[in-house]
Amino acid sequence: MTLDKVKMLEYCNEFSKNTLMETLNIEYIDAGEGFLVAKMPVNPSVHQPMGLLHGGASVALAESVGSAASHFFINDKEHEVRGIEISANHLKSIREGVVYGTARIIHKGRTLHLWEIKVTDEAGNLISLCKLTNMVLTKEKK
Protein backbone atom coordinates (compact mmCIF):
# COMPACT_ATOMS: atom_id res chain seq x y z
CA MET A 1 0.00 0.00 0.00
CA THR A 2 1.39 3.40 -0.99
CA LEU A 3 0.36 6.25 1.26
CA ASP A 4 0.61 9.99 0.57
CA LYS A 5 2.40 11.46 3.59
CA VAL A 6 1.14 15.01 3.05
CA LYS A 7 -2.48 13.90 2.71
CA MET A 8 -2.16 11.62 5.76
CA LEU A 9 -0.89 14.46 7.93
CA GLU A 10 -3.49 16.93 6.62
CA TYR A 11 -6.24 14.38 7.33
CA CYS A 12 -5.04 13.74 10.89
CA ASN A 13 -4.58 17.40 11.75
CA GLU A 14 -7.95 18.31 10.25
CA PHE A 15 -9.97 15.68 12.17
CA SER A 16 -8.25 16.79 15.39
CA LYS A 17 -9.95 20.19 15.36
CA ASN A 18 -12.32 20.81 18.31
CA THR A 19 -11.14 17.65 20.11
CA LEU A 20 -8.85 16.70 22.99
CA MET A 21 -5.99 16.60 20.49
CA GLU A 22 -6.47 20.31 19.79
CA THR A 23 -6.80 21.05 23.53
CA LEU A 24 -3.45 19.31 24.16
CA ASN A 25 -1.88 20.98 21.06
CA ILE A 26 -1.10 17.60 19.49
CA GLU A 27 0.13 17.97 15.93
CA TYR A 28 0.78 15.13 13.47
CA ILE A 29 4.18 15.68 11.89
CA ASP A 30 5.42 12.54 10.10
CA ALA A 31 3.96 9.42 8.54
CA GLY A 32 4.93 6.47 6.42
CA GLU A 33 4.36 2.78 5.85
CA GLY A 34 3.27 1.38 9.22
CA PHE A 35 4.01 4.42 11.38
CA LEU A 36 2.66 7.84 12.41
CA VAL A 37 4.32 10.55 14.54
CA ALA A 38 2.73 13.37 16.52
CA LYS A 39 4.18 15.96 18.86
CA MET A 40 2.84 17.64 21.98
CA PRO A 41 4.30 20.59 23.92
CA VAL A 42 5.12 20.03 27.58
CA ASN A 43 4.06 23.02 29.67
CA PRO A 44 1.89 23.65 32.75
CA SER A 45 -1.29 22.75 30.82
CA VAL A 46 -0.16 19.08 30.72
CA HIS A 47 1.63 18.96 34.09
CA GLN A 48 0.65 17.02 37.18
CA PRO A 49 0.88 18.89 40.53
CA MET A 50 4.64 18.20 40.88
CA GLY A 51 5.34 20.15 37.67
CA LEU A 52 6.03 17.08 35.52
CA LEU A 53 4.34 15.80 32.38
CA HIS A 54 1.15 14.05 33.53
CA GLY A 55 1.08 10.35 32.65
CA GLY A 56 -2.48 10.79 31.41
CA ALA A 57 -1.31 13.38 28.88
CA SER A 58 1.33 10.92 27.63
CA VAL A 59 -1.37 8.25 27.29
CA ALA A 60 -3.67 10.71 25.50
CA LEU A 61 -0.87 11.41 23.00
CA ALA A 62 -0.22 7.68 22.56
CA GLU A 63 -3.87 6.75 22.04
CA SER A 64 -4.39 9.68 19.69
CA VAL A 65 -1.49 8.77 17.42
CA GLY A 66 -2.18 5.01 17.52
CA SER A 67 -5.89 5.42 16.79
CA ALA A 68 -5.23 7.89 13.98
CA ALA A 69 -2.72 5.49 12.44
CA SER A 70 -5.32 2.70 12.28
CA HIS A 71 -7.43 4.89 9.99
CA PHE A 72 -4.93 4.36 7.19
CA PHE A 73 -5.66 0.64 7.11
CA ILE A 74 -9.45 0.89 6.88
CA ASN A 75 -12.12 2.18 4.52
CA ASP A 76 -13.53 4.95 6.72
CA LYS A 77 -16.77 5.04 4.76
CA GLU A 78 -17.54 1.48 5.92
CA HIS A 79 -15.51 1.07 9.12
CA GLU A 80 -14.49 2.97 12.24
CA VAL A 81 -11.79 2.49 14.85
CA ARG A 82 -12.18 2.18 18.62
CA GLY A 83 -9.35 1.89 21.10
CA ILE A 84 -10.20 -1.03 23.37
CA GLU A 85 -7.08 -1.34 25.53
CA ILE A 86 -4.04 0.78 26.28
CA SER A 87 -1.16 0.19 28.66
CA ALA A 88 1.69 2.51 29.50
CA ASN A 89 4.98 2.31 31.32
CA HIS A 90 6.25 5.75 32.31
CA LEU A 91 10.04 5.54 32.40
CA LYS A 92 11.34 9.10 32.59
CA SER A 93 9.94 12.47 33.61
CA ILE A 94 10.03 15.76 31.73
CA ARG A 95 9.09 19.30 32.81
CA GLU A 96 9.24 21.30 29.58
CA GLY A 97 9.92 21.01 25.89
CA VAL A 98 8.19 18.73 23.41
CA VAL A 99 7.36 15.04 23.43
CA TYR A 100 6.86 12.91 20.34
CA GLY A 101 4.55 9.93 20.03
CA THR A 102 5.60 7.42 17.38
CA ALA A 103 3.12 4.64 16.65
CA ARG A 104 4.39 1.54 14.84
CA ILE A 105 2.14 -1.30 13.80
CA ILE A 106 2.81 -4.65 15.49
CA HIS A 107 -0.23 -6.57 14.19
CA LYS A 108 -2.64 -5.55 11.46
CA GLY A 109 -5.58 -7.92 11.45
CA ARG A 110 -8.97 -7.57 9.83
CA THR A 111 -10.67 -6.55 13.08
CA LEU A 112 -7.78 -5.82 15.49
CA HIS A 113 -4.74 -3.57 15.20
CA LEU A 114 -1.95 -3.66 17.78
CA TRP A 115 0.36 -0.64 18.04
CA GLU A 116 3.52 0.13 19.99
CA ILE A 117 3.79 3.83 20.78
CA LYS A 118 7.04 5.30 22.04
CA VAL A 119 6.78 8.71 23.69
CA THR A 120 10.19 10.40 23.54
CA ASP A 121 11.66 13.79 24.35
CA GLU A 122 13.53 16.07 21.95
CA ALA A 123 16.79 14.20 22.61
CA GLY A 124 15.18 10.85 21.80
CA ASN A 125 15.01 9.67 25.44
CA LEU A 126 12.17 7.24 26.07
CA ILE A 127 9.57 8.87 28.35
CA SER A 128 6.76 6.29 28.07
CA LEU A 129 6.28 3.00 26.27
CA CYS A 130 2.68 2.25 25.38
CA LYS A 131 0.74 -0.56 23.72
CA LEU A 132 -2.64 0.12 22.12
CA THR A 133 -5.20 -2.34 20.77
CA ASN A 134 -7.76 -0.94 18.34
CA MET A 135 -10.89 -2.71 17.15
CA VAL A 136 -12.17 -2.16 13.62
CA LEU A 137 -15.98 -1.95 13.60
CA THR A 138 -18.43 -1.90 10.72
CA LYS A 139 -20.33 1.38 10.71
CA GLU A 140 -24.04 1.11 11.34
CA LYS A 141 -26.15 1.97 8.33
CA LYS A 142 -28.27 5.06 8.88
Coordinates of N, CA and C in Angstrom, one line a residue:
M1 N 0.8 -1.2 0.0 CA 0.0 0.0 0.0 C 0.9 1.2 0.0
T2 N 0.7 2.2 -0.9 CA 1.4 3.4 -1.0 C 0.5 4.5 -0.4
L3 N 1.1 5.2 0.6 CA 0.4 6.3 1.3 C 1.0 7.6 1.0
D4 N 0.2 8.6 0.8 CA 0.6 10.0 0.6 C 0.8 10.7 1.9
K5 N 2.1 10.9 2.3 CA 2.4 11.5 3.6 C 1.7 12.8 3.8
V6 N 1.7 13.7 2.9 CA 1.1 15.0 3.0 C -0.4 14.9 3.3
K7 N -1.0 14.1 2.5 CA -2.5 13.9 2.7 C -2.8 13.2 4.1
M8 N -2.0 12.3 4.5 CA -2.2 11.6 5.8 C -2.1 12.6 6.9
L9 N -1.1 13.5 6.9 CA -0.9 14.5 7.9 C -2.0 15.5 7.9
E10 N -2.4 16.0 6.7 CA -3.5 16.9 6.6 C -4.8 16.3 7.2
Y11 N -5.0 15.1 6.8 CA -6.2 14.4 7.3 C -6.2 14.3 8.9
C12 N -5.1 13.9 9.4 CA -5.0 13.7 10.9 C -5.2 15.1 11.6
N13 N -4.5 16.1 11.1 CA -4.6 17.4 11.8 C -6.0 18.0 11.6
E14 N -6.6 17.8 10.5 CA -8.0 18.3 10.2 C -9.0 17.7 11.2
F15 N -9.0 16.3 11.3 CA -10.0 15.7 12.2 C -9.7 15.9 13.7
S16 N -8.6 16.5 14.0 CA -8.3 16.8 15.4 C -8.9 18.1 15.9
K17 N -9.4 18.9 15.0 CA -9.9 20.2 15.4 C -11.1 20.0 16.3
N18 N -11.2 20.8 17.3 CA -12.3 20.8 18.3 C -12.4 19.5 19.1
T19 N -11.2 18.9 19.4 CA -11.1 17.7 20.1 C -10.1 17.8 21.2
L20 N -9.9 16.7 22.0 CA -8.9 16.7 23.0 C -7.5 16.9 22.4
M21 N -7.3 16.4 21.2 CA -6.0 16.6 20.5 C -5.7 18.1 20.3
E22 N -6.7 18.9 19.9 CA -6.5 20.3 19.8 C -6.2 20.9 21.2
T23 N -7.0 20.5 22.2 CA -6.8 21.0 23.5 C -5.4 20.8 24.0
L24 N -4.8 19.7 23.7 CA -3.5 19.3 24.2 C -2.4 19.8 23.2
N25 N -2.8 20.5 22.1 CA -1.9 21.0 21.1 C -1.1 19.9 20.4
I26 N -1.7 18.7 20.2 CA -1.1 17.6 19.5 C -1.1 17.9 18.0
E27 N 0.0 17.7 17.4 CA 0.1 18.0 15.9 C 0.8 16.8 15.3
Y28 N 0.2 16.3 14.2 CA 0.8 15.1 13.5 C 1.8 15.7 12.5
I29 N 3.1 15.1 12.6 CA 4.2 15.7 11.9 C 4.9 14.8 10.9
D30 N 4.7 13.5 11.0 CA 5.4 12.5 10.1 C 4.6 11.3 10.0
A31 N 4.7 10.6 8.8 CA 4.0 9.4 8.5 C 4.7 8.6 7.5
G32 N 4.4 7.3 7.4 CA 4.9 6.5 6.4 C 4.3 5.1 6.5
E33 N 4.9 4.1 5.8 CA 4.4 2.8 5.8 C 4.4 2.2 7.3
G34 N 3.3 2.0 7.9 CA 3.3 1.4 9.2 C 3.6 2.2 10.4
F35 N 3.7 3.6 10.2 CA 4.0 4.4 11.4 C 3.4 5.8 11.2
L36 N 3.2 6.5 12.4 CA 2.7 7.8 12.4 C 3.3 8.5 13.6
V37 N 3.7 9.8 13.5 CA 4.3 10.5 14.5 C 3.5 11.8 14.8
A38 N 3.3 12.1 16.1 CA 2.7 13.4 16.5 C 3.6 14.0 17.6
K39 N 3.4 15.3 17.8 CA 4.2 16.0 18.9 C 3.2 16.7 19.8
M40 N 3.7 16.9 21.0 CA 2.8 17.6 22.0 C 3.8 18.5 22.9
P41 N 3.5 19.8 23.0 CA 4.3 20.6 23.9 C 4.1 20.2 25.4
V42 N 5.2 20.3 26.1 CA 5.1 20.0 27.6 C 5.2 21.4 28.3
N43 N 4.2 21.8 29.0 CA 4.1 23.0 29.7 C 3.1 22.8 30.8
P44 N 2.8 23.8 31.6 CA 1.9 23.6 32.8 C 0.5 23.1 32.4
S45 N 0.0 23.3 31.2 CA -1.3 22.7 30.8 C -1.4 21.2 30.8
V46 N -0.2 20.5 30.7 CA -0.2 19.1 30.7 C 0.6 18.5 31.9
H47 N 0.9 19.4 32.9 CA 1.6 19.0 34.1 C 0.7 18.3 35.1
Q48 N 1.3 17.5 36.0 CA 0.7 17.0 37.2 C 1.1 18.0 38.3
P49 N 0.6 17.9 39.5 CA 0.9 18.9 40.5 C 2.4 19.1 40.9
M50 N 3.2 18.1 40.6 CA 4.6 18.2 40.9 C 5.4 18.9 39.8
G51 N 4.7 19.4 38.7 CA 5.3 20.1 37.7 C 6.0 19.3 36.6
L52 N 5.5 18.0 36.5 CA 6.0 17.1 35.5 C 4.9 16.7 34.5
L53 N 5.3 16.3 33.4 CA 4.3 15.8 32.4 C 3.4 14.8 33.0
H54 N 2.1 15.0 33.0 CA 1.2 14.0 33.5 C 1.1 12.8 32.7
G55 N 1.1 11.6 33.4 CA 1.1 10.3 32.7 C -0.2 10.2 31.8
G56 N -1.3 10.8 32.2 CA -2.5 10.8 31.4 C -2.3 11.6 30.1
A57 N -1.6 12.6 30.1 CA -1.3 13.4 28.9 C -0.5 12.5 27.9
S58 N 0.5 11.8 28.5 CA 1.3 10.9 27.6 C 0.5 9.8 27.0
V59 N -0.5 9.3 27.8 CA -1.4 8.3 27.3 C -2.3 8.8 26.3
A60 N -2.8 10.1 26.5 CA -3.7 10.7 25.5 C -2.9 10.9 24.2
L61 N -1.7 11.3 24.2 CA -0.9 11.4 23.0 C -0.7 10.0 22.3
A62 N -0.4 9.0 23.1 CA -0.2 7.7 22.6 C -1.5 7.1 21.9
E63 N -2.6 7.3 22.6 CA -3.9 6.8 22.0 C -4.3 7.5 20.8
S64 N -4.0 8.8 20.8 CA -4.4 9.7 19.7 C -3.6 9.3 18.4
V65 N -2.3 9.1 18.6 CA -1.5 8.8 17.4 C -1.7 7.3 17.0
G66 N -1.9 6.4 17.9 CA -2.2 5.0 17.5 C -3.5 4.8 16.9
S67 N -4.5 5.5 17.4 CA -5.9 5.4 16.8 C -5.9 6.1 15.4
A68 N -5.3 7.2 15.3 CA -5.2 7.9 14.0 C -4.5 7.0 13.0
A69 N -3.5 6.3 13.4 CA -2.7 5.5 12.4 C -3.6 4.3 11.9
S70 N -4.5 3.8 12.7 CA -5.3 2.7 12.3 C -6.2 3.1 11.1
H71 N -6.5 4.4 11.1 CA -7.4 4.9 10.0 C -6.9 4.7 8.6
F72 N -5.5 4.5 8.5 CA -4.9 4.4 7.2 C -5.0 2.9 6.7
F73 N -5.5 2.0 7.5 CA -5.7 0.6 7.1 C -7.1 0.2 6.9
I74 N -8.0 1.2 7.0 CA -9.5 0.9 6.9 C -10.1 1.8 5.8
N75 N -11.3 1.3 5.4 CA -12.1 2.2 4.5 C -13.0 2.9 5.5
D76 N -12.8 4.2 5.7 CA -13.5 4.9 6.7 C -15.0 5.3 6.3
K77 N -15.4 4.9 5.1 CA -16.8 5.0 4.8 C -17.6 3.8 5.3
E78 N -16.9 2.7 5.5 CA -17.5 1.5 5.9 C -17.2 1.1 7.3
H79 N -16.0 1.5 7.8 CA -15.5 1.1 9.1 C -15.1 2.3 10.0
E80 N -15.0 2.0 11.3 CA -14.5 3.0 12.2 C -13.6 2.3 13.3
V81 N -12.8 3.0 13.9 CA -11.8 2.5 14.9 C -12.2 2.9 16.3
R82 N -12.0 1.9 17.2 CA -12.2 2.2 18.6 C -11.0 1.6 19.4
G83 N -10.4 2.4 20.2 CA -9.3 1.9 21.1 C -10.0 1.1 22.2
I84 N -9.5 -0.2 22.4 CA -10.2 -1.0 23.4 C -9.3 -1.3 24.6
E85 N -8.0 -1.1 24.4 CA -7.1 -1.3 25.5 C -5.8 -0.5 25.3
I86 N -5.3 0.1 26.4 CA -4.0 0.8 26.3 C -3.3 0.5 27.6
S87 N -2.0 0.3 27.5 CA -1.2 0.2 28.7 C 0.0 1.1 28.5
A88 N 0.6 1.6 29.6 CA 1.7 2.5 29.5 C 2.7 2.3 30.6
N89 N 3.9 2.3 30.3 CA 5.0 2.3 31.3 C 5.7 3.7 31.2
H90 N 5.6 4.4 32.3 CA 6.3 5.8 32.3 C 7.7 5.6 32.9
L91 N 8.7 5.9 32.1 CA 10.0 5.5 32.4 C 10.9 6.7 32.8
K92 N 10.5 7.9 32.3 CA 11.3 9.1 32.6 C 10.4 10.3 32.7
S93 N 10.8 11.3 33.5 CA 9.9 12.5 33.6 C 10.5 13.6 32.8
I94 N 9.6 14.6 32.5 CA 10.0 15.8 31.7 C 9.2 16.9 32.2
R95 N 9.8 18.1 32.3 CA 9.1 19.3 32.8 C 8.7 20.3 31.7
E96 N 9.5 20.3 30.6 CA 9.2 21.3 29.6 C 9.8 20.8 28.3
G97 N 9.4 21.4 27.2 CA 9.9 21.0 25.9 C 8.8 20.4 25.1
V98 N 9.1 19.4 24.3 CA 8.2 18.7 23.4 C 8.4 17.2 23.6
V99 N 7.3 16.5 23.5 CA 7.4 15.0 23.4 C 6.8 14.6 22.1
Y100 N 7.3 13.5 21.6 CA 6.9 12.9 20.3 C 6.3 11.5 20.6
G101 N 5.1 11.3 20.0 CA 4.6 9.9 20.0 C 4.7 9.3 18.7
T102 N 5.4 8.2 18.6 CA 5.6 7.4 17.4 C 4.9 6.1 17.5
A103 N 3.9 5.9 16.7 CA 3.1 4.6 16.6 C 3.6 3.8 15.5
R104 N 4.0 2.5 15.8 CA 4.4 1.5 14.8 C 3.5 0.3 15.0
I105 N 3.0 -0.2 13.8 CA 2.1 -1.3 13.8 C 2.9 -2.6 14.2
I106 N 2.3 -3.3 15.1 CA 2.8 -4.7 15.5 C 2.0 -5.8 14.8
H107 N 0.7 -5.6 14.8 CA -0.2 -6.6 14.2 C -1.4 -5.8 13.5
K108 N -1.6 -6.1 12.2 CA -2.6 -5.6 11.5 C -3.6 -6.7 11.0
G109 N -4.6 -6.9 11.8 CA -5.6 -7.9 11.4 C -6.8 -7.3 10.8
R110 N -7.8 -8.1 10.5 CA -9.0 -7.6 9.8 C -9.8 -6.8 10.8
T111 N -9.8 -7.2 12.1 CA -10.7 -6.5 13.1 C -9.9 -6.0 14.3
L112 N -8.6 -6.3 14.4 CA -7.8 -5.8 15.5 C -6.5 -5.3 15.0
H113 N -6.1 -4.1 15.5 CA -4.7 -3.6 15.2 C -4.0 -3.4 16.5
L114 N -2.8 -3.8 16.6 CA -2.0 -3.7 17.8 C -0.8 -2.7 17.4
W115 N -0.7 -1.7 18.3 CA 0.4 -0.6 18.0 C 1.3 -0.5 19.2
E116 N 2.6 -0.3 19.0 CA 3.5 0.1 20.0 C 3.7 1.6 19.8
I117 N 3.6 2.4 20.9 CA 3.8 3.8 20.8 C 4.9 4.2 21.7
K118 N 6.0 4.8 21.2 CA 7.0 5.3 22.0 C 6.9 6.8 22.2
V119 N 6.8 7.3 23.4 CA 6.8 8.7 23.7 C 8.2 9.1 24.1
T120 N 8.8 10.0 23.3 CA 10.2 10.4 23.5 C 10.3 11.9 23.7
D121 N 11.4 12.3 24.3 CA 11.7 13.8 24.3 C 12.5 14.2 23.1
E122 N 12.8 15.5 23.1 CA 13.5 16.1 21.9 C 14.9 15.4 21.7
A123 N 15.5 14.9 22.7 CA 16.8 14.2 22.6 C 16.7 12.7 22.3
G124 N 15.4 12.2 22.1 CA 15.2 10.8 21.8 C 15.1 9.9 23.0
N125 N 15.1 10.5 24.2 CA 15.0 9.7 25.4 C 13.6 9.1 25.6
L126 N 13.5 7.9 25.9 CA 12.2 7.2 26.1 C 11.5 7.7 27.4
I127 N 10.4 8.4 27.2 CA 9.6 8.9 28.3 C 8.5 7.8 28.8
S128 N 7.8 7.3 27.8 CA 6.8 6.3 28.1 C 6.7 5.3 26.9
L129 N 6.5 4.1 27.3 CA 6.3 3.0 26.3 C 4.9 2.5 26.4
C130 N 4.1 2.6 25.3 CA 2.7 2.2 25.4 C 2.3 1.2 24.4
K131 N 1.3 0.4 24.6 CA 0.7 -0.6 23.7 C -0.7 -0.3 23.6
L132 N -1.2 -0.2 22.4 CA -2.6 0.1 22.1 C -3.3 -0.9 21.2
T133 N -4.4 -1.4 21.6 CA -5.2 -2.3 20.8 C -6.4 -1.6 20.3
N134 N -6.6 -1.6 19.0 CA -7.8 -0.9 18.3 C -8.6 -2.0 17.7
M135 N -9.9 -1.8 17.8 CA -10.9 -2.7 17.2 C -11.4 -2.0 15.9
V136 N -11.6 -2.7 14.8 CA -12.2 -2.2 13.6 C -13.6 -2.6 13.6
L137 N -14.5 -1.7 13.6 CA -16.0 -2.0 13.6 C -16.6 -1.5 12.3
T138 N -17.6 -2.3 11.9 CA -18.4 -1.9 10.7 C -19.4 -0.8 11.2
K139 N -19.4 0.3 10.4 CA -20.3 1.4 10.7 C -21.8 0.9 10.6
E140 N -22.6 1.4 11.4 CA -24.0 1.1 11.3 C -24.6 1.9 10.2
K141 N -25.5 1.3 9.4 CA -26.1 2.0 8.3 C -27.2 2.9 8.9
K142 N -27.3 4.1 8.4 CA -28.3 5.1 8.9 C -29.5 5.1 8.0

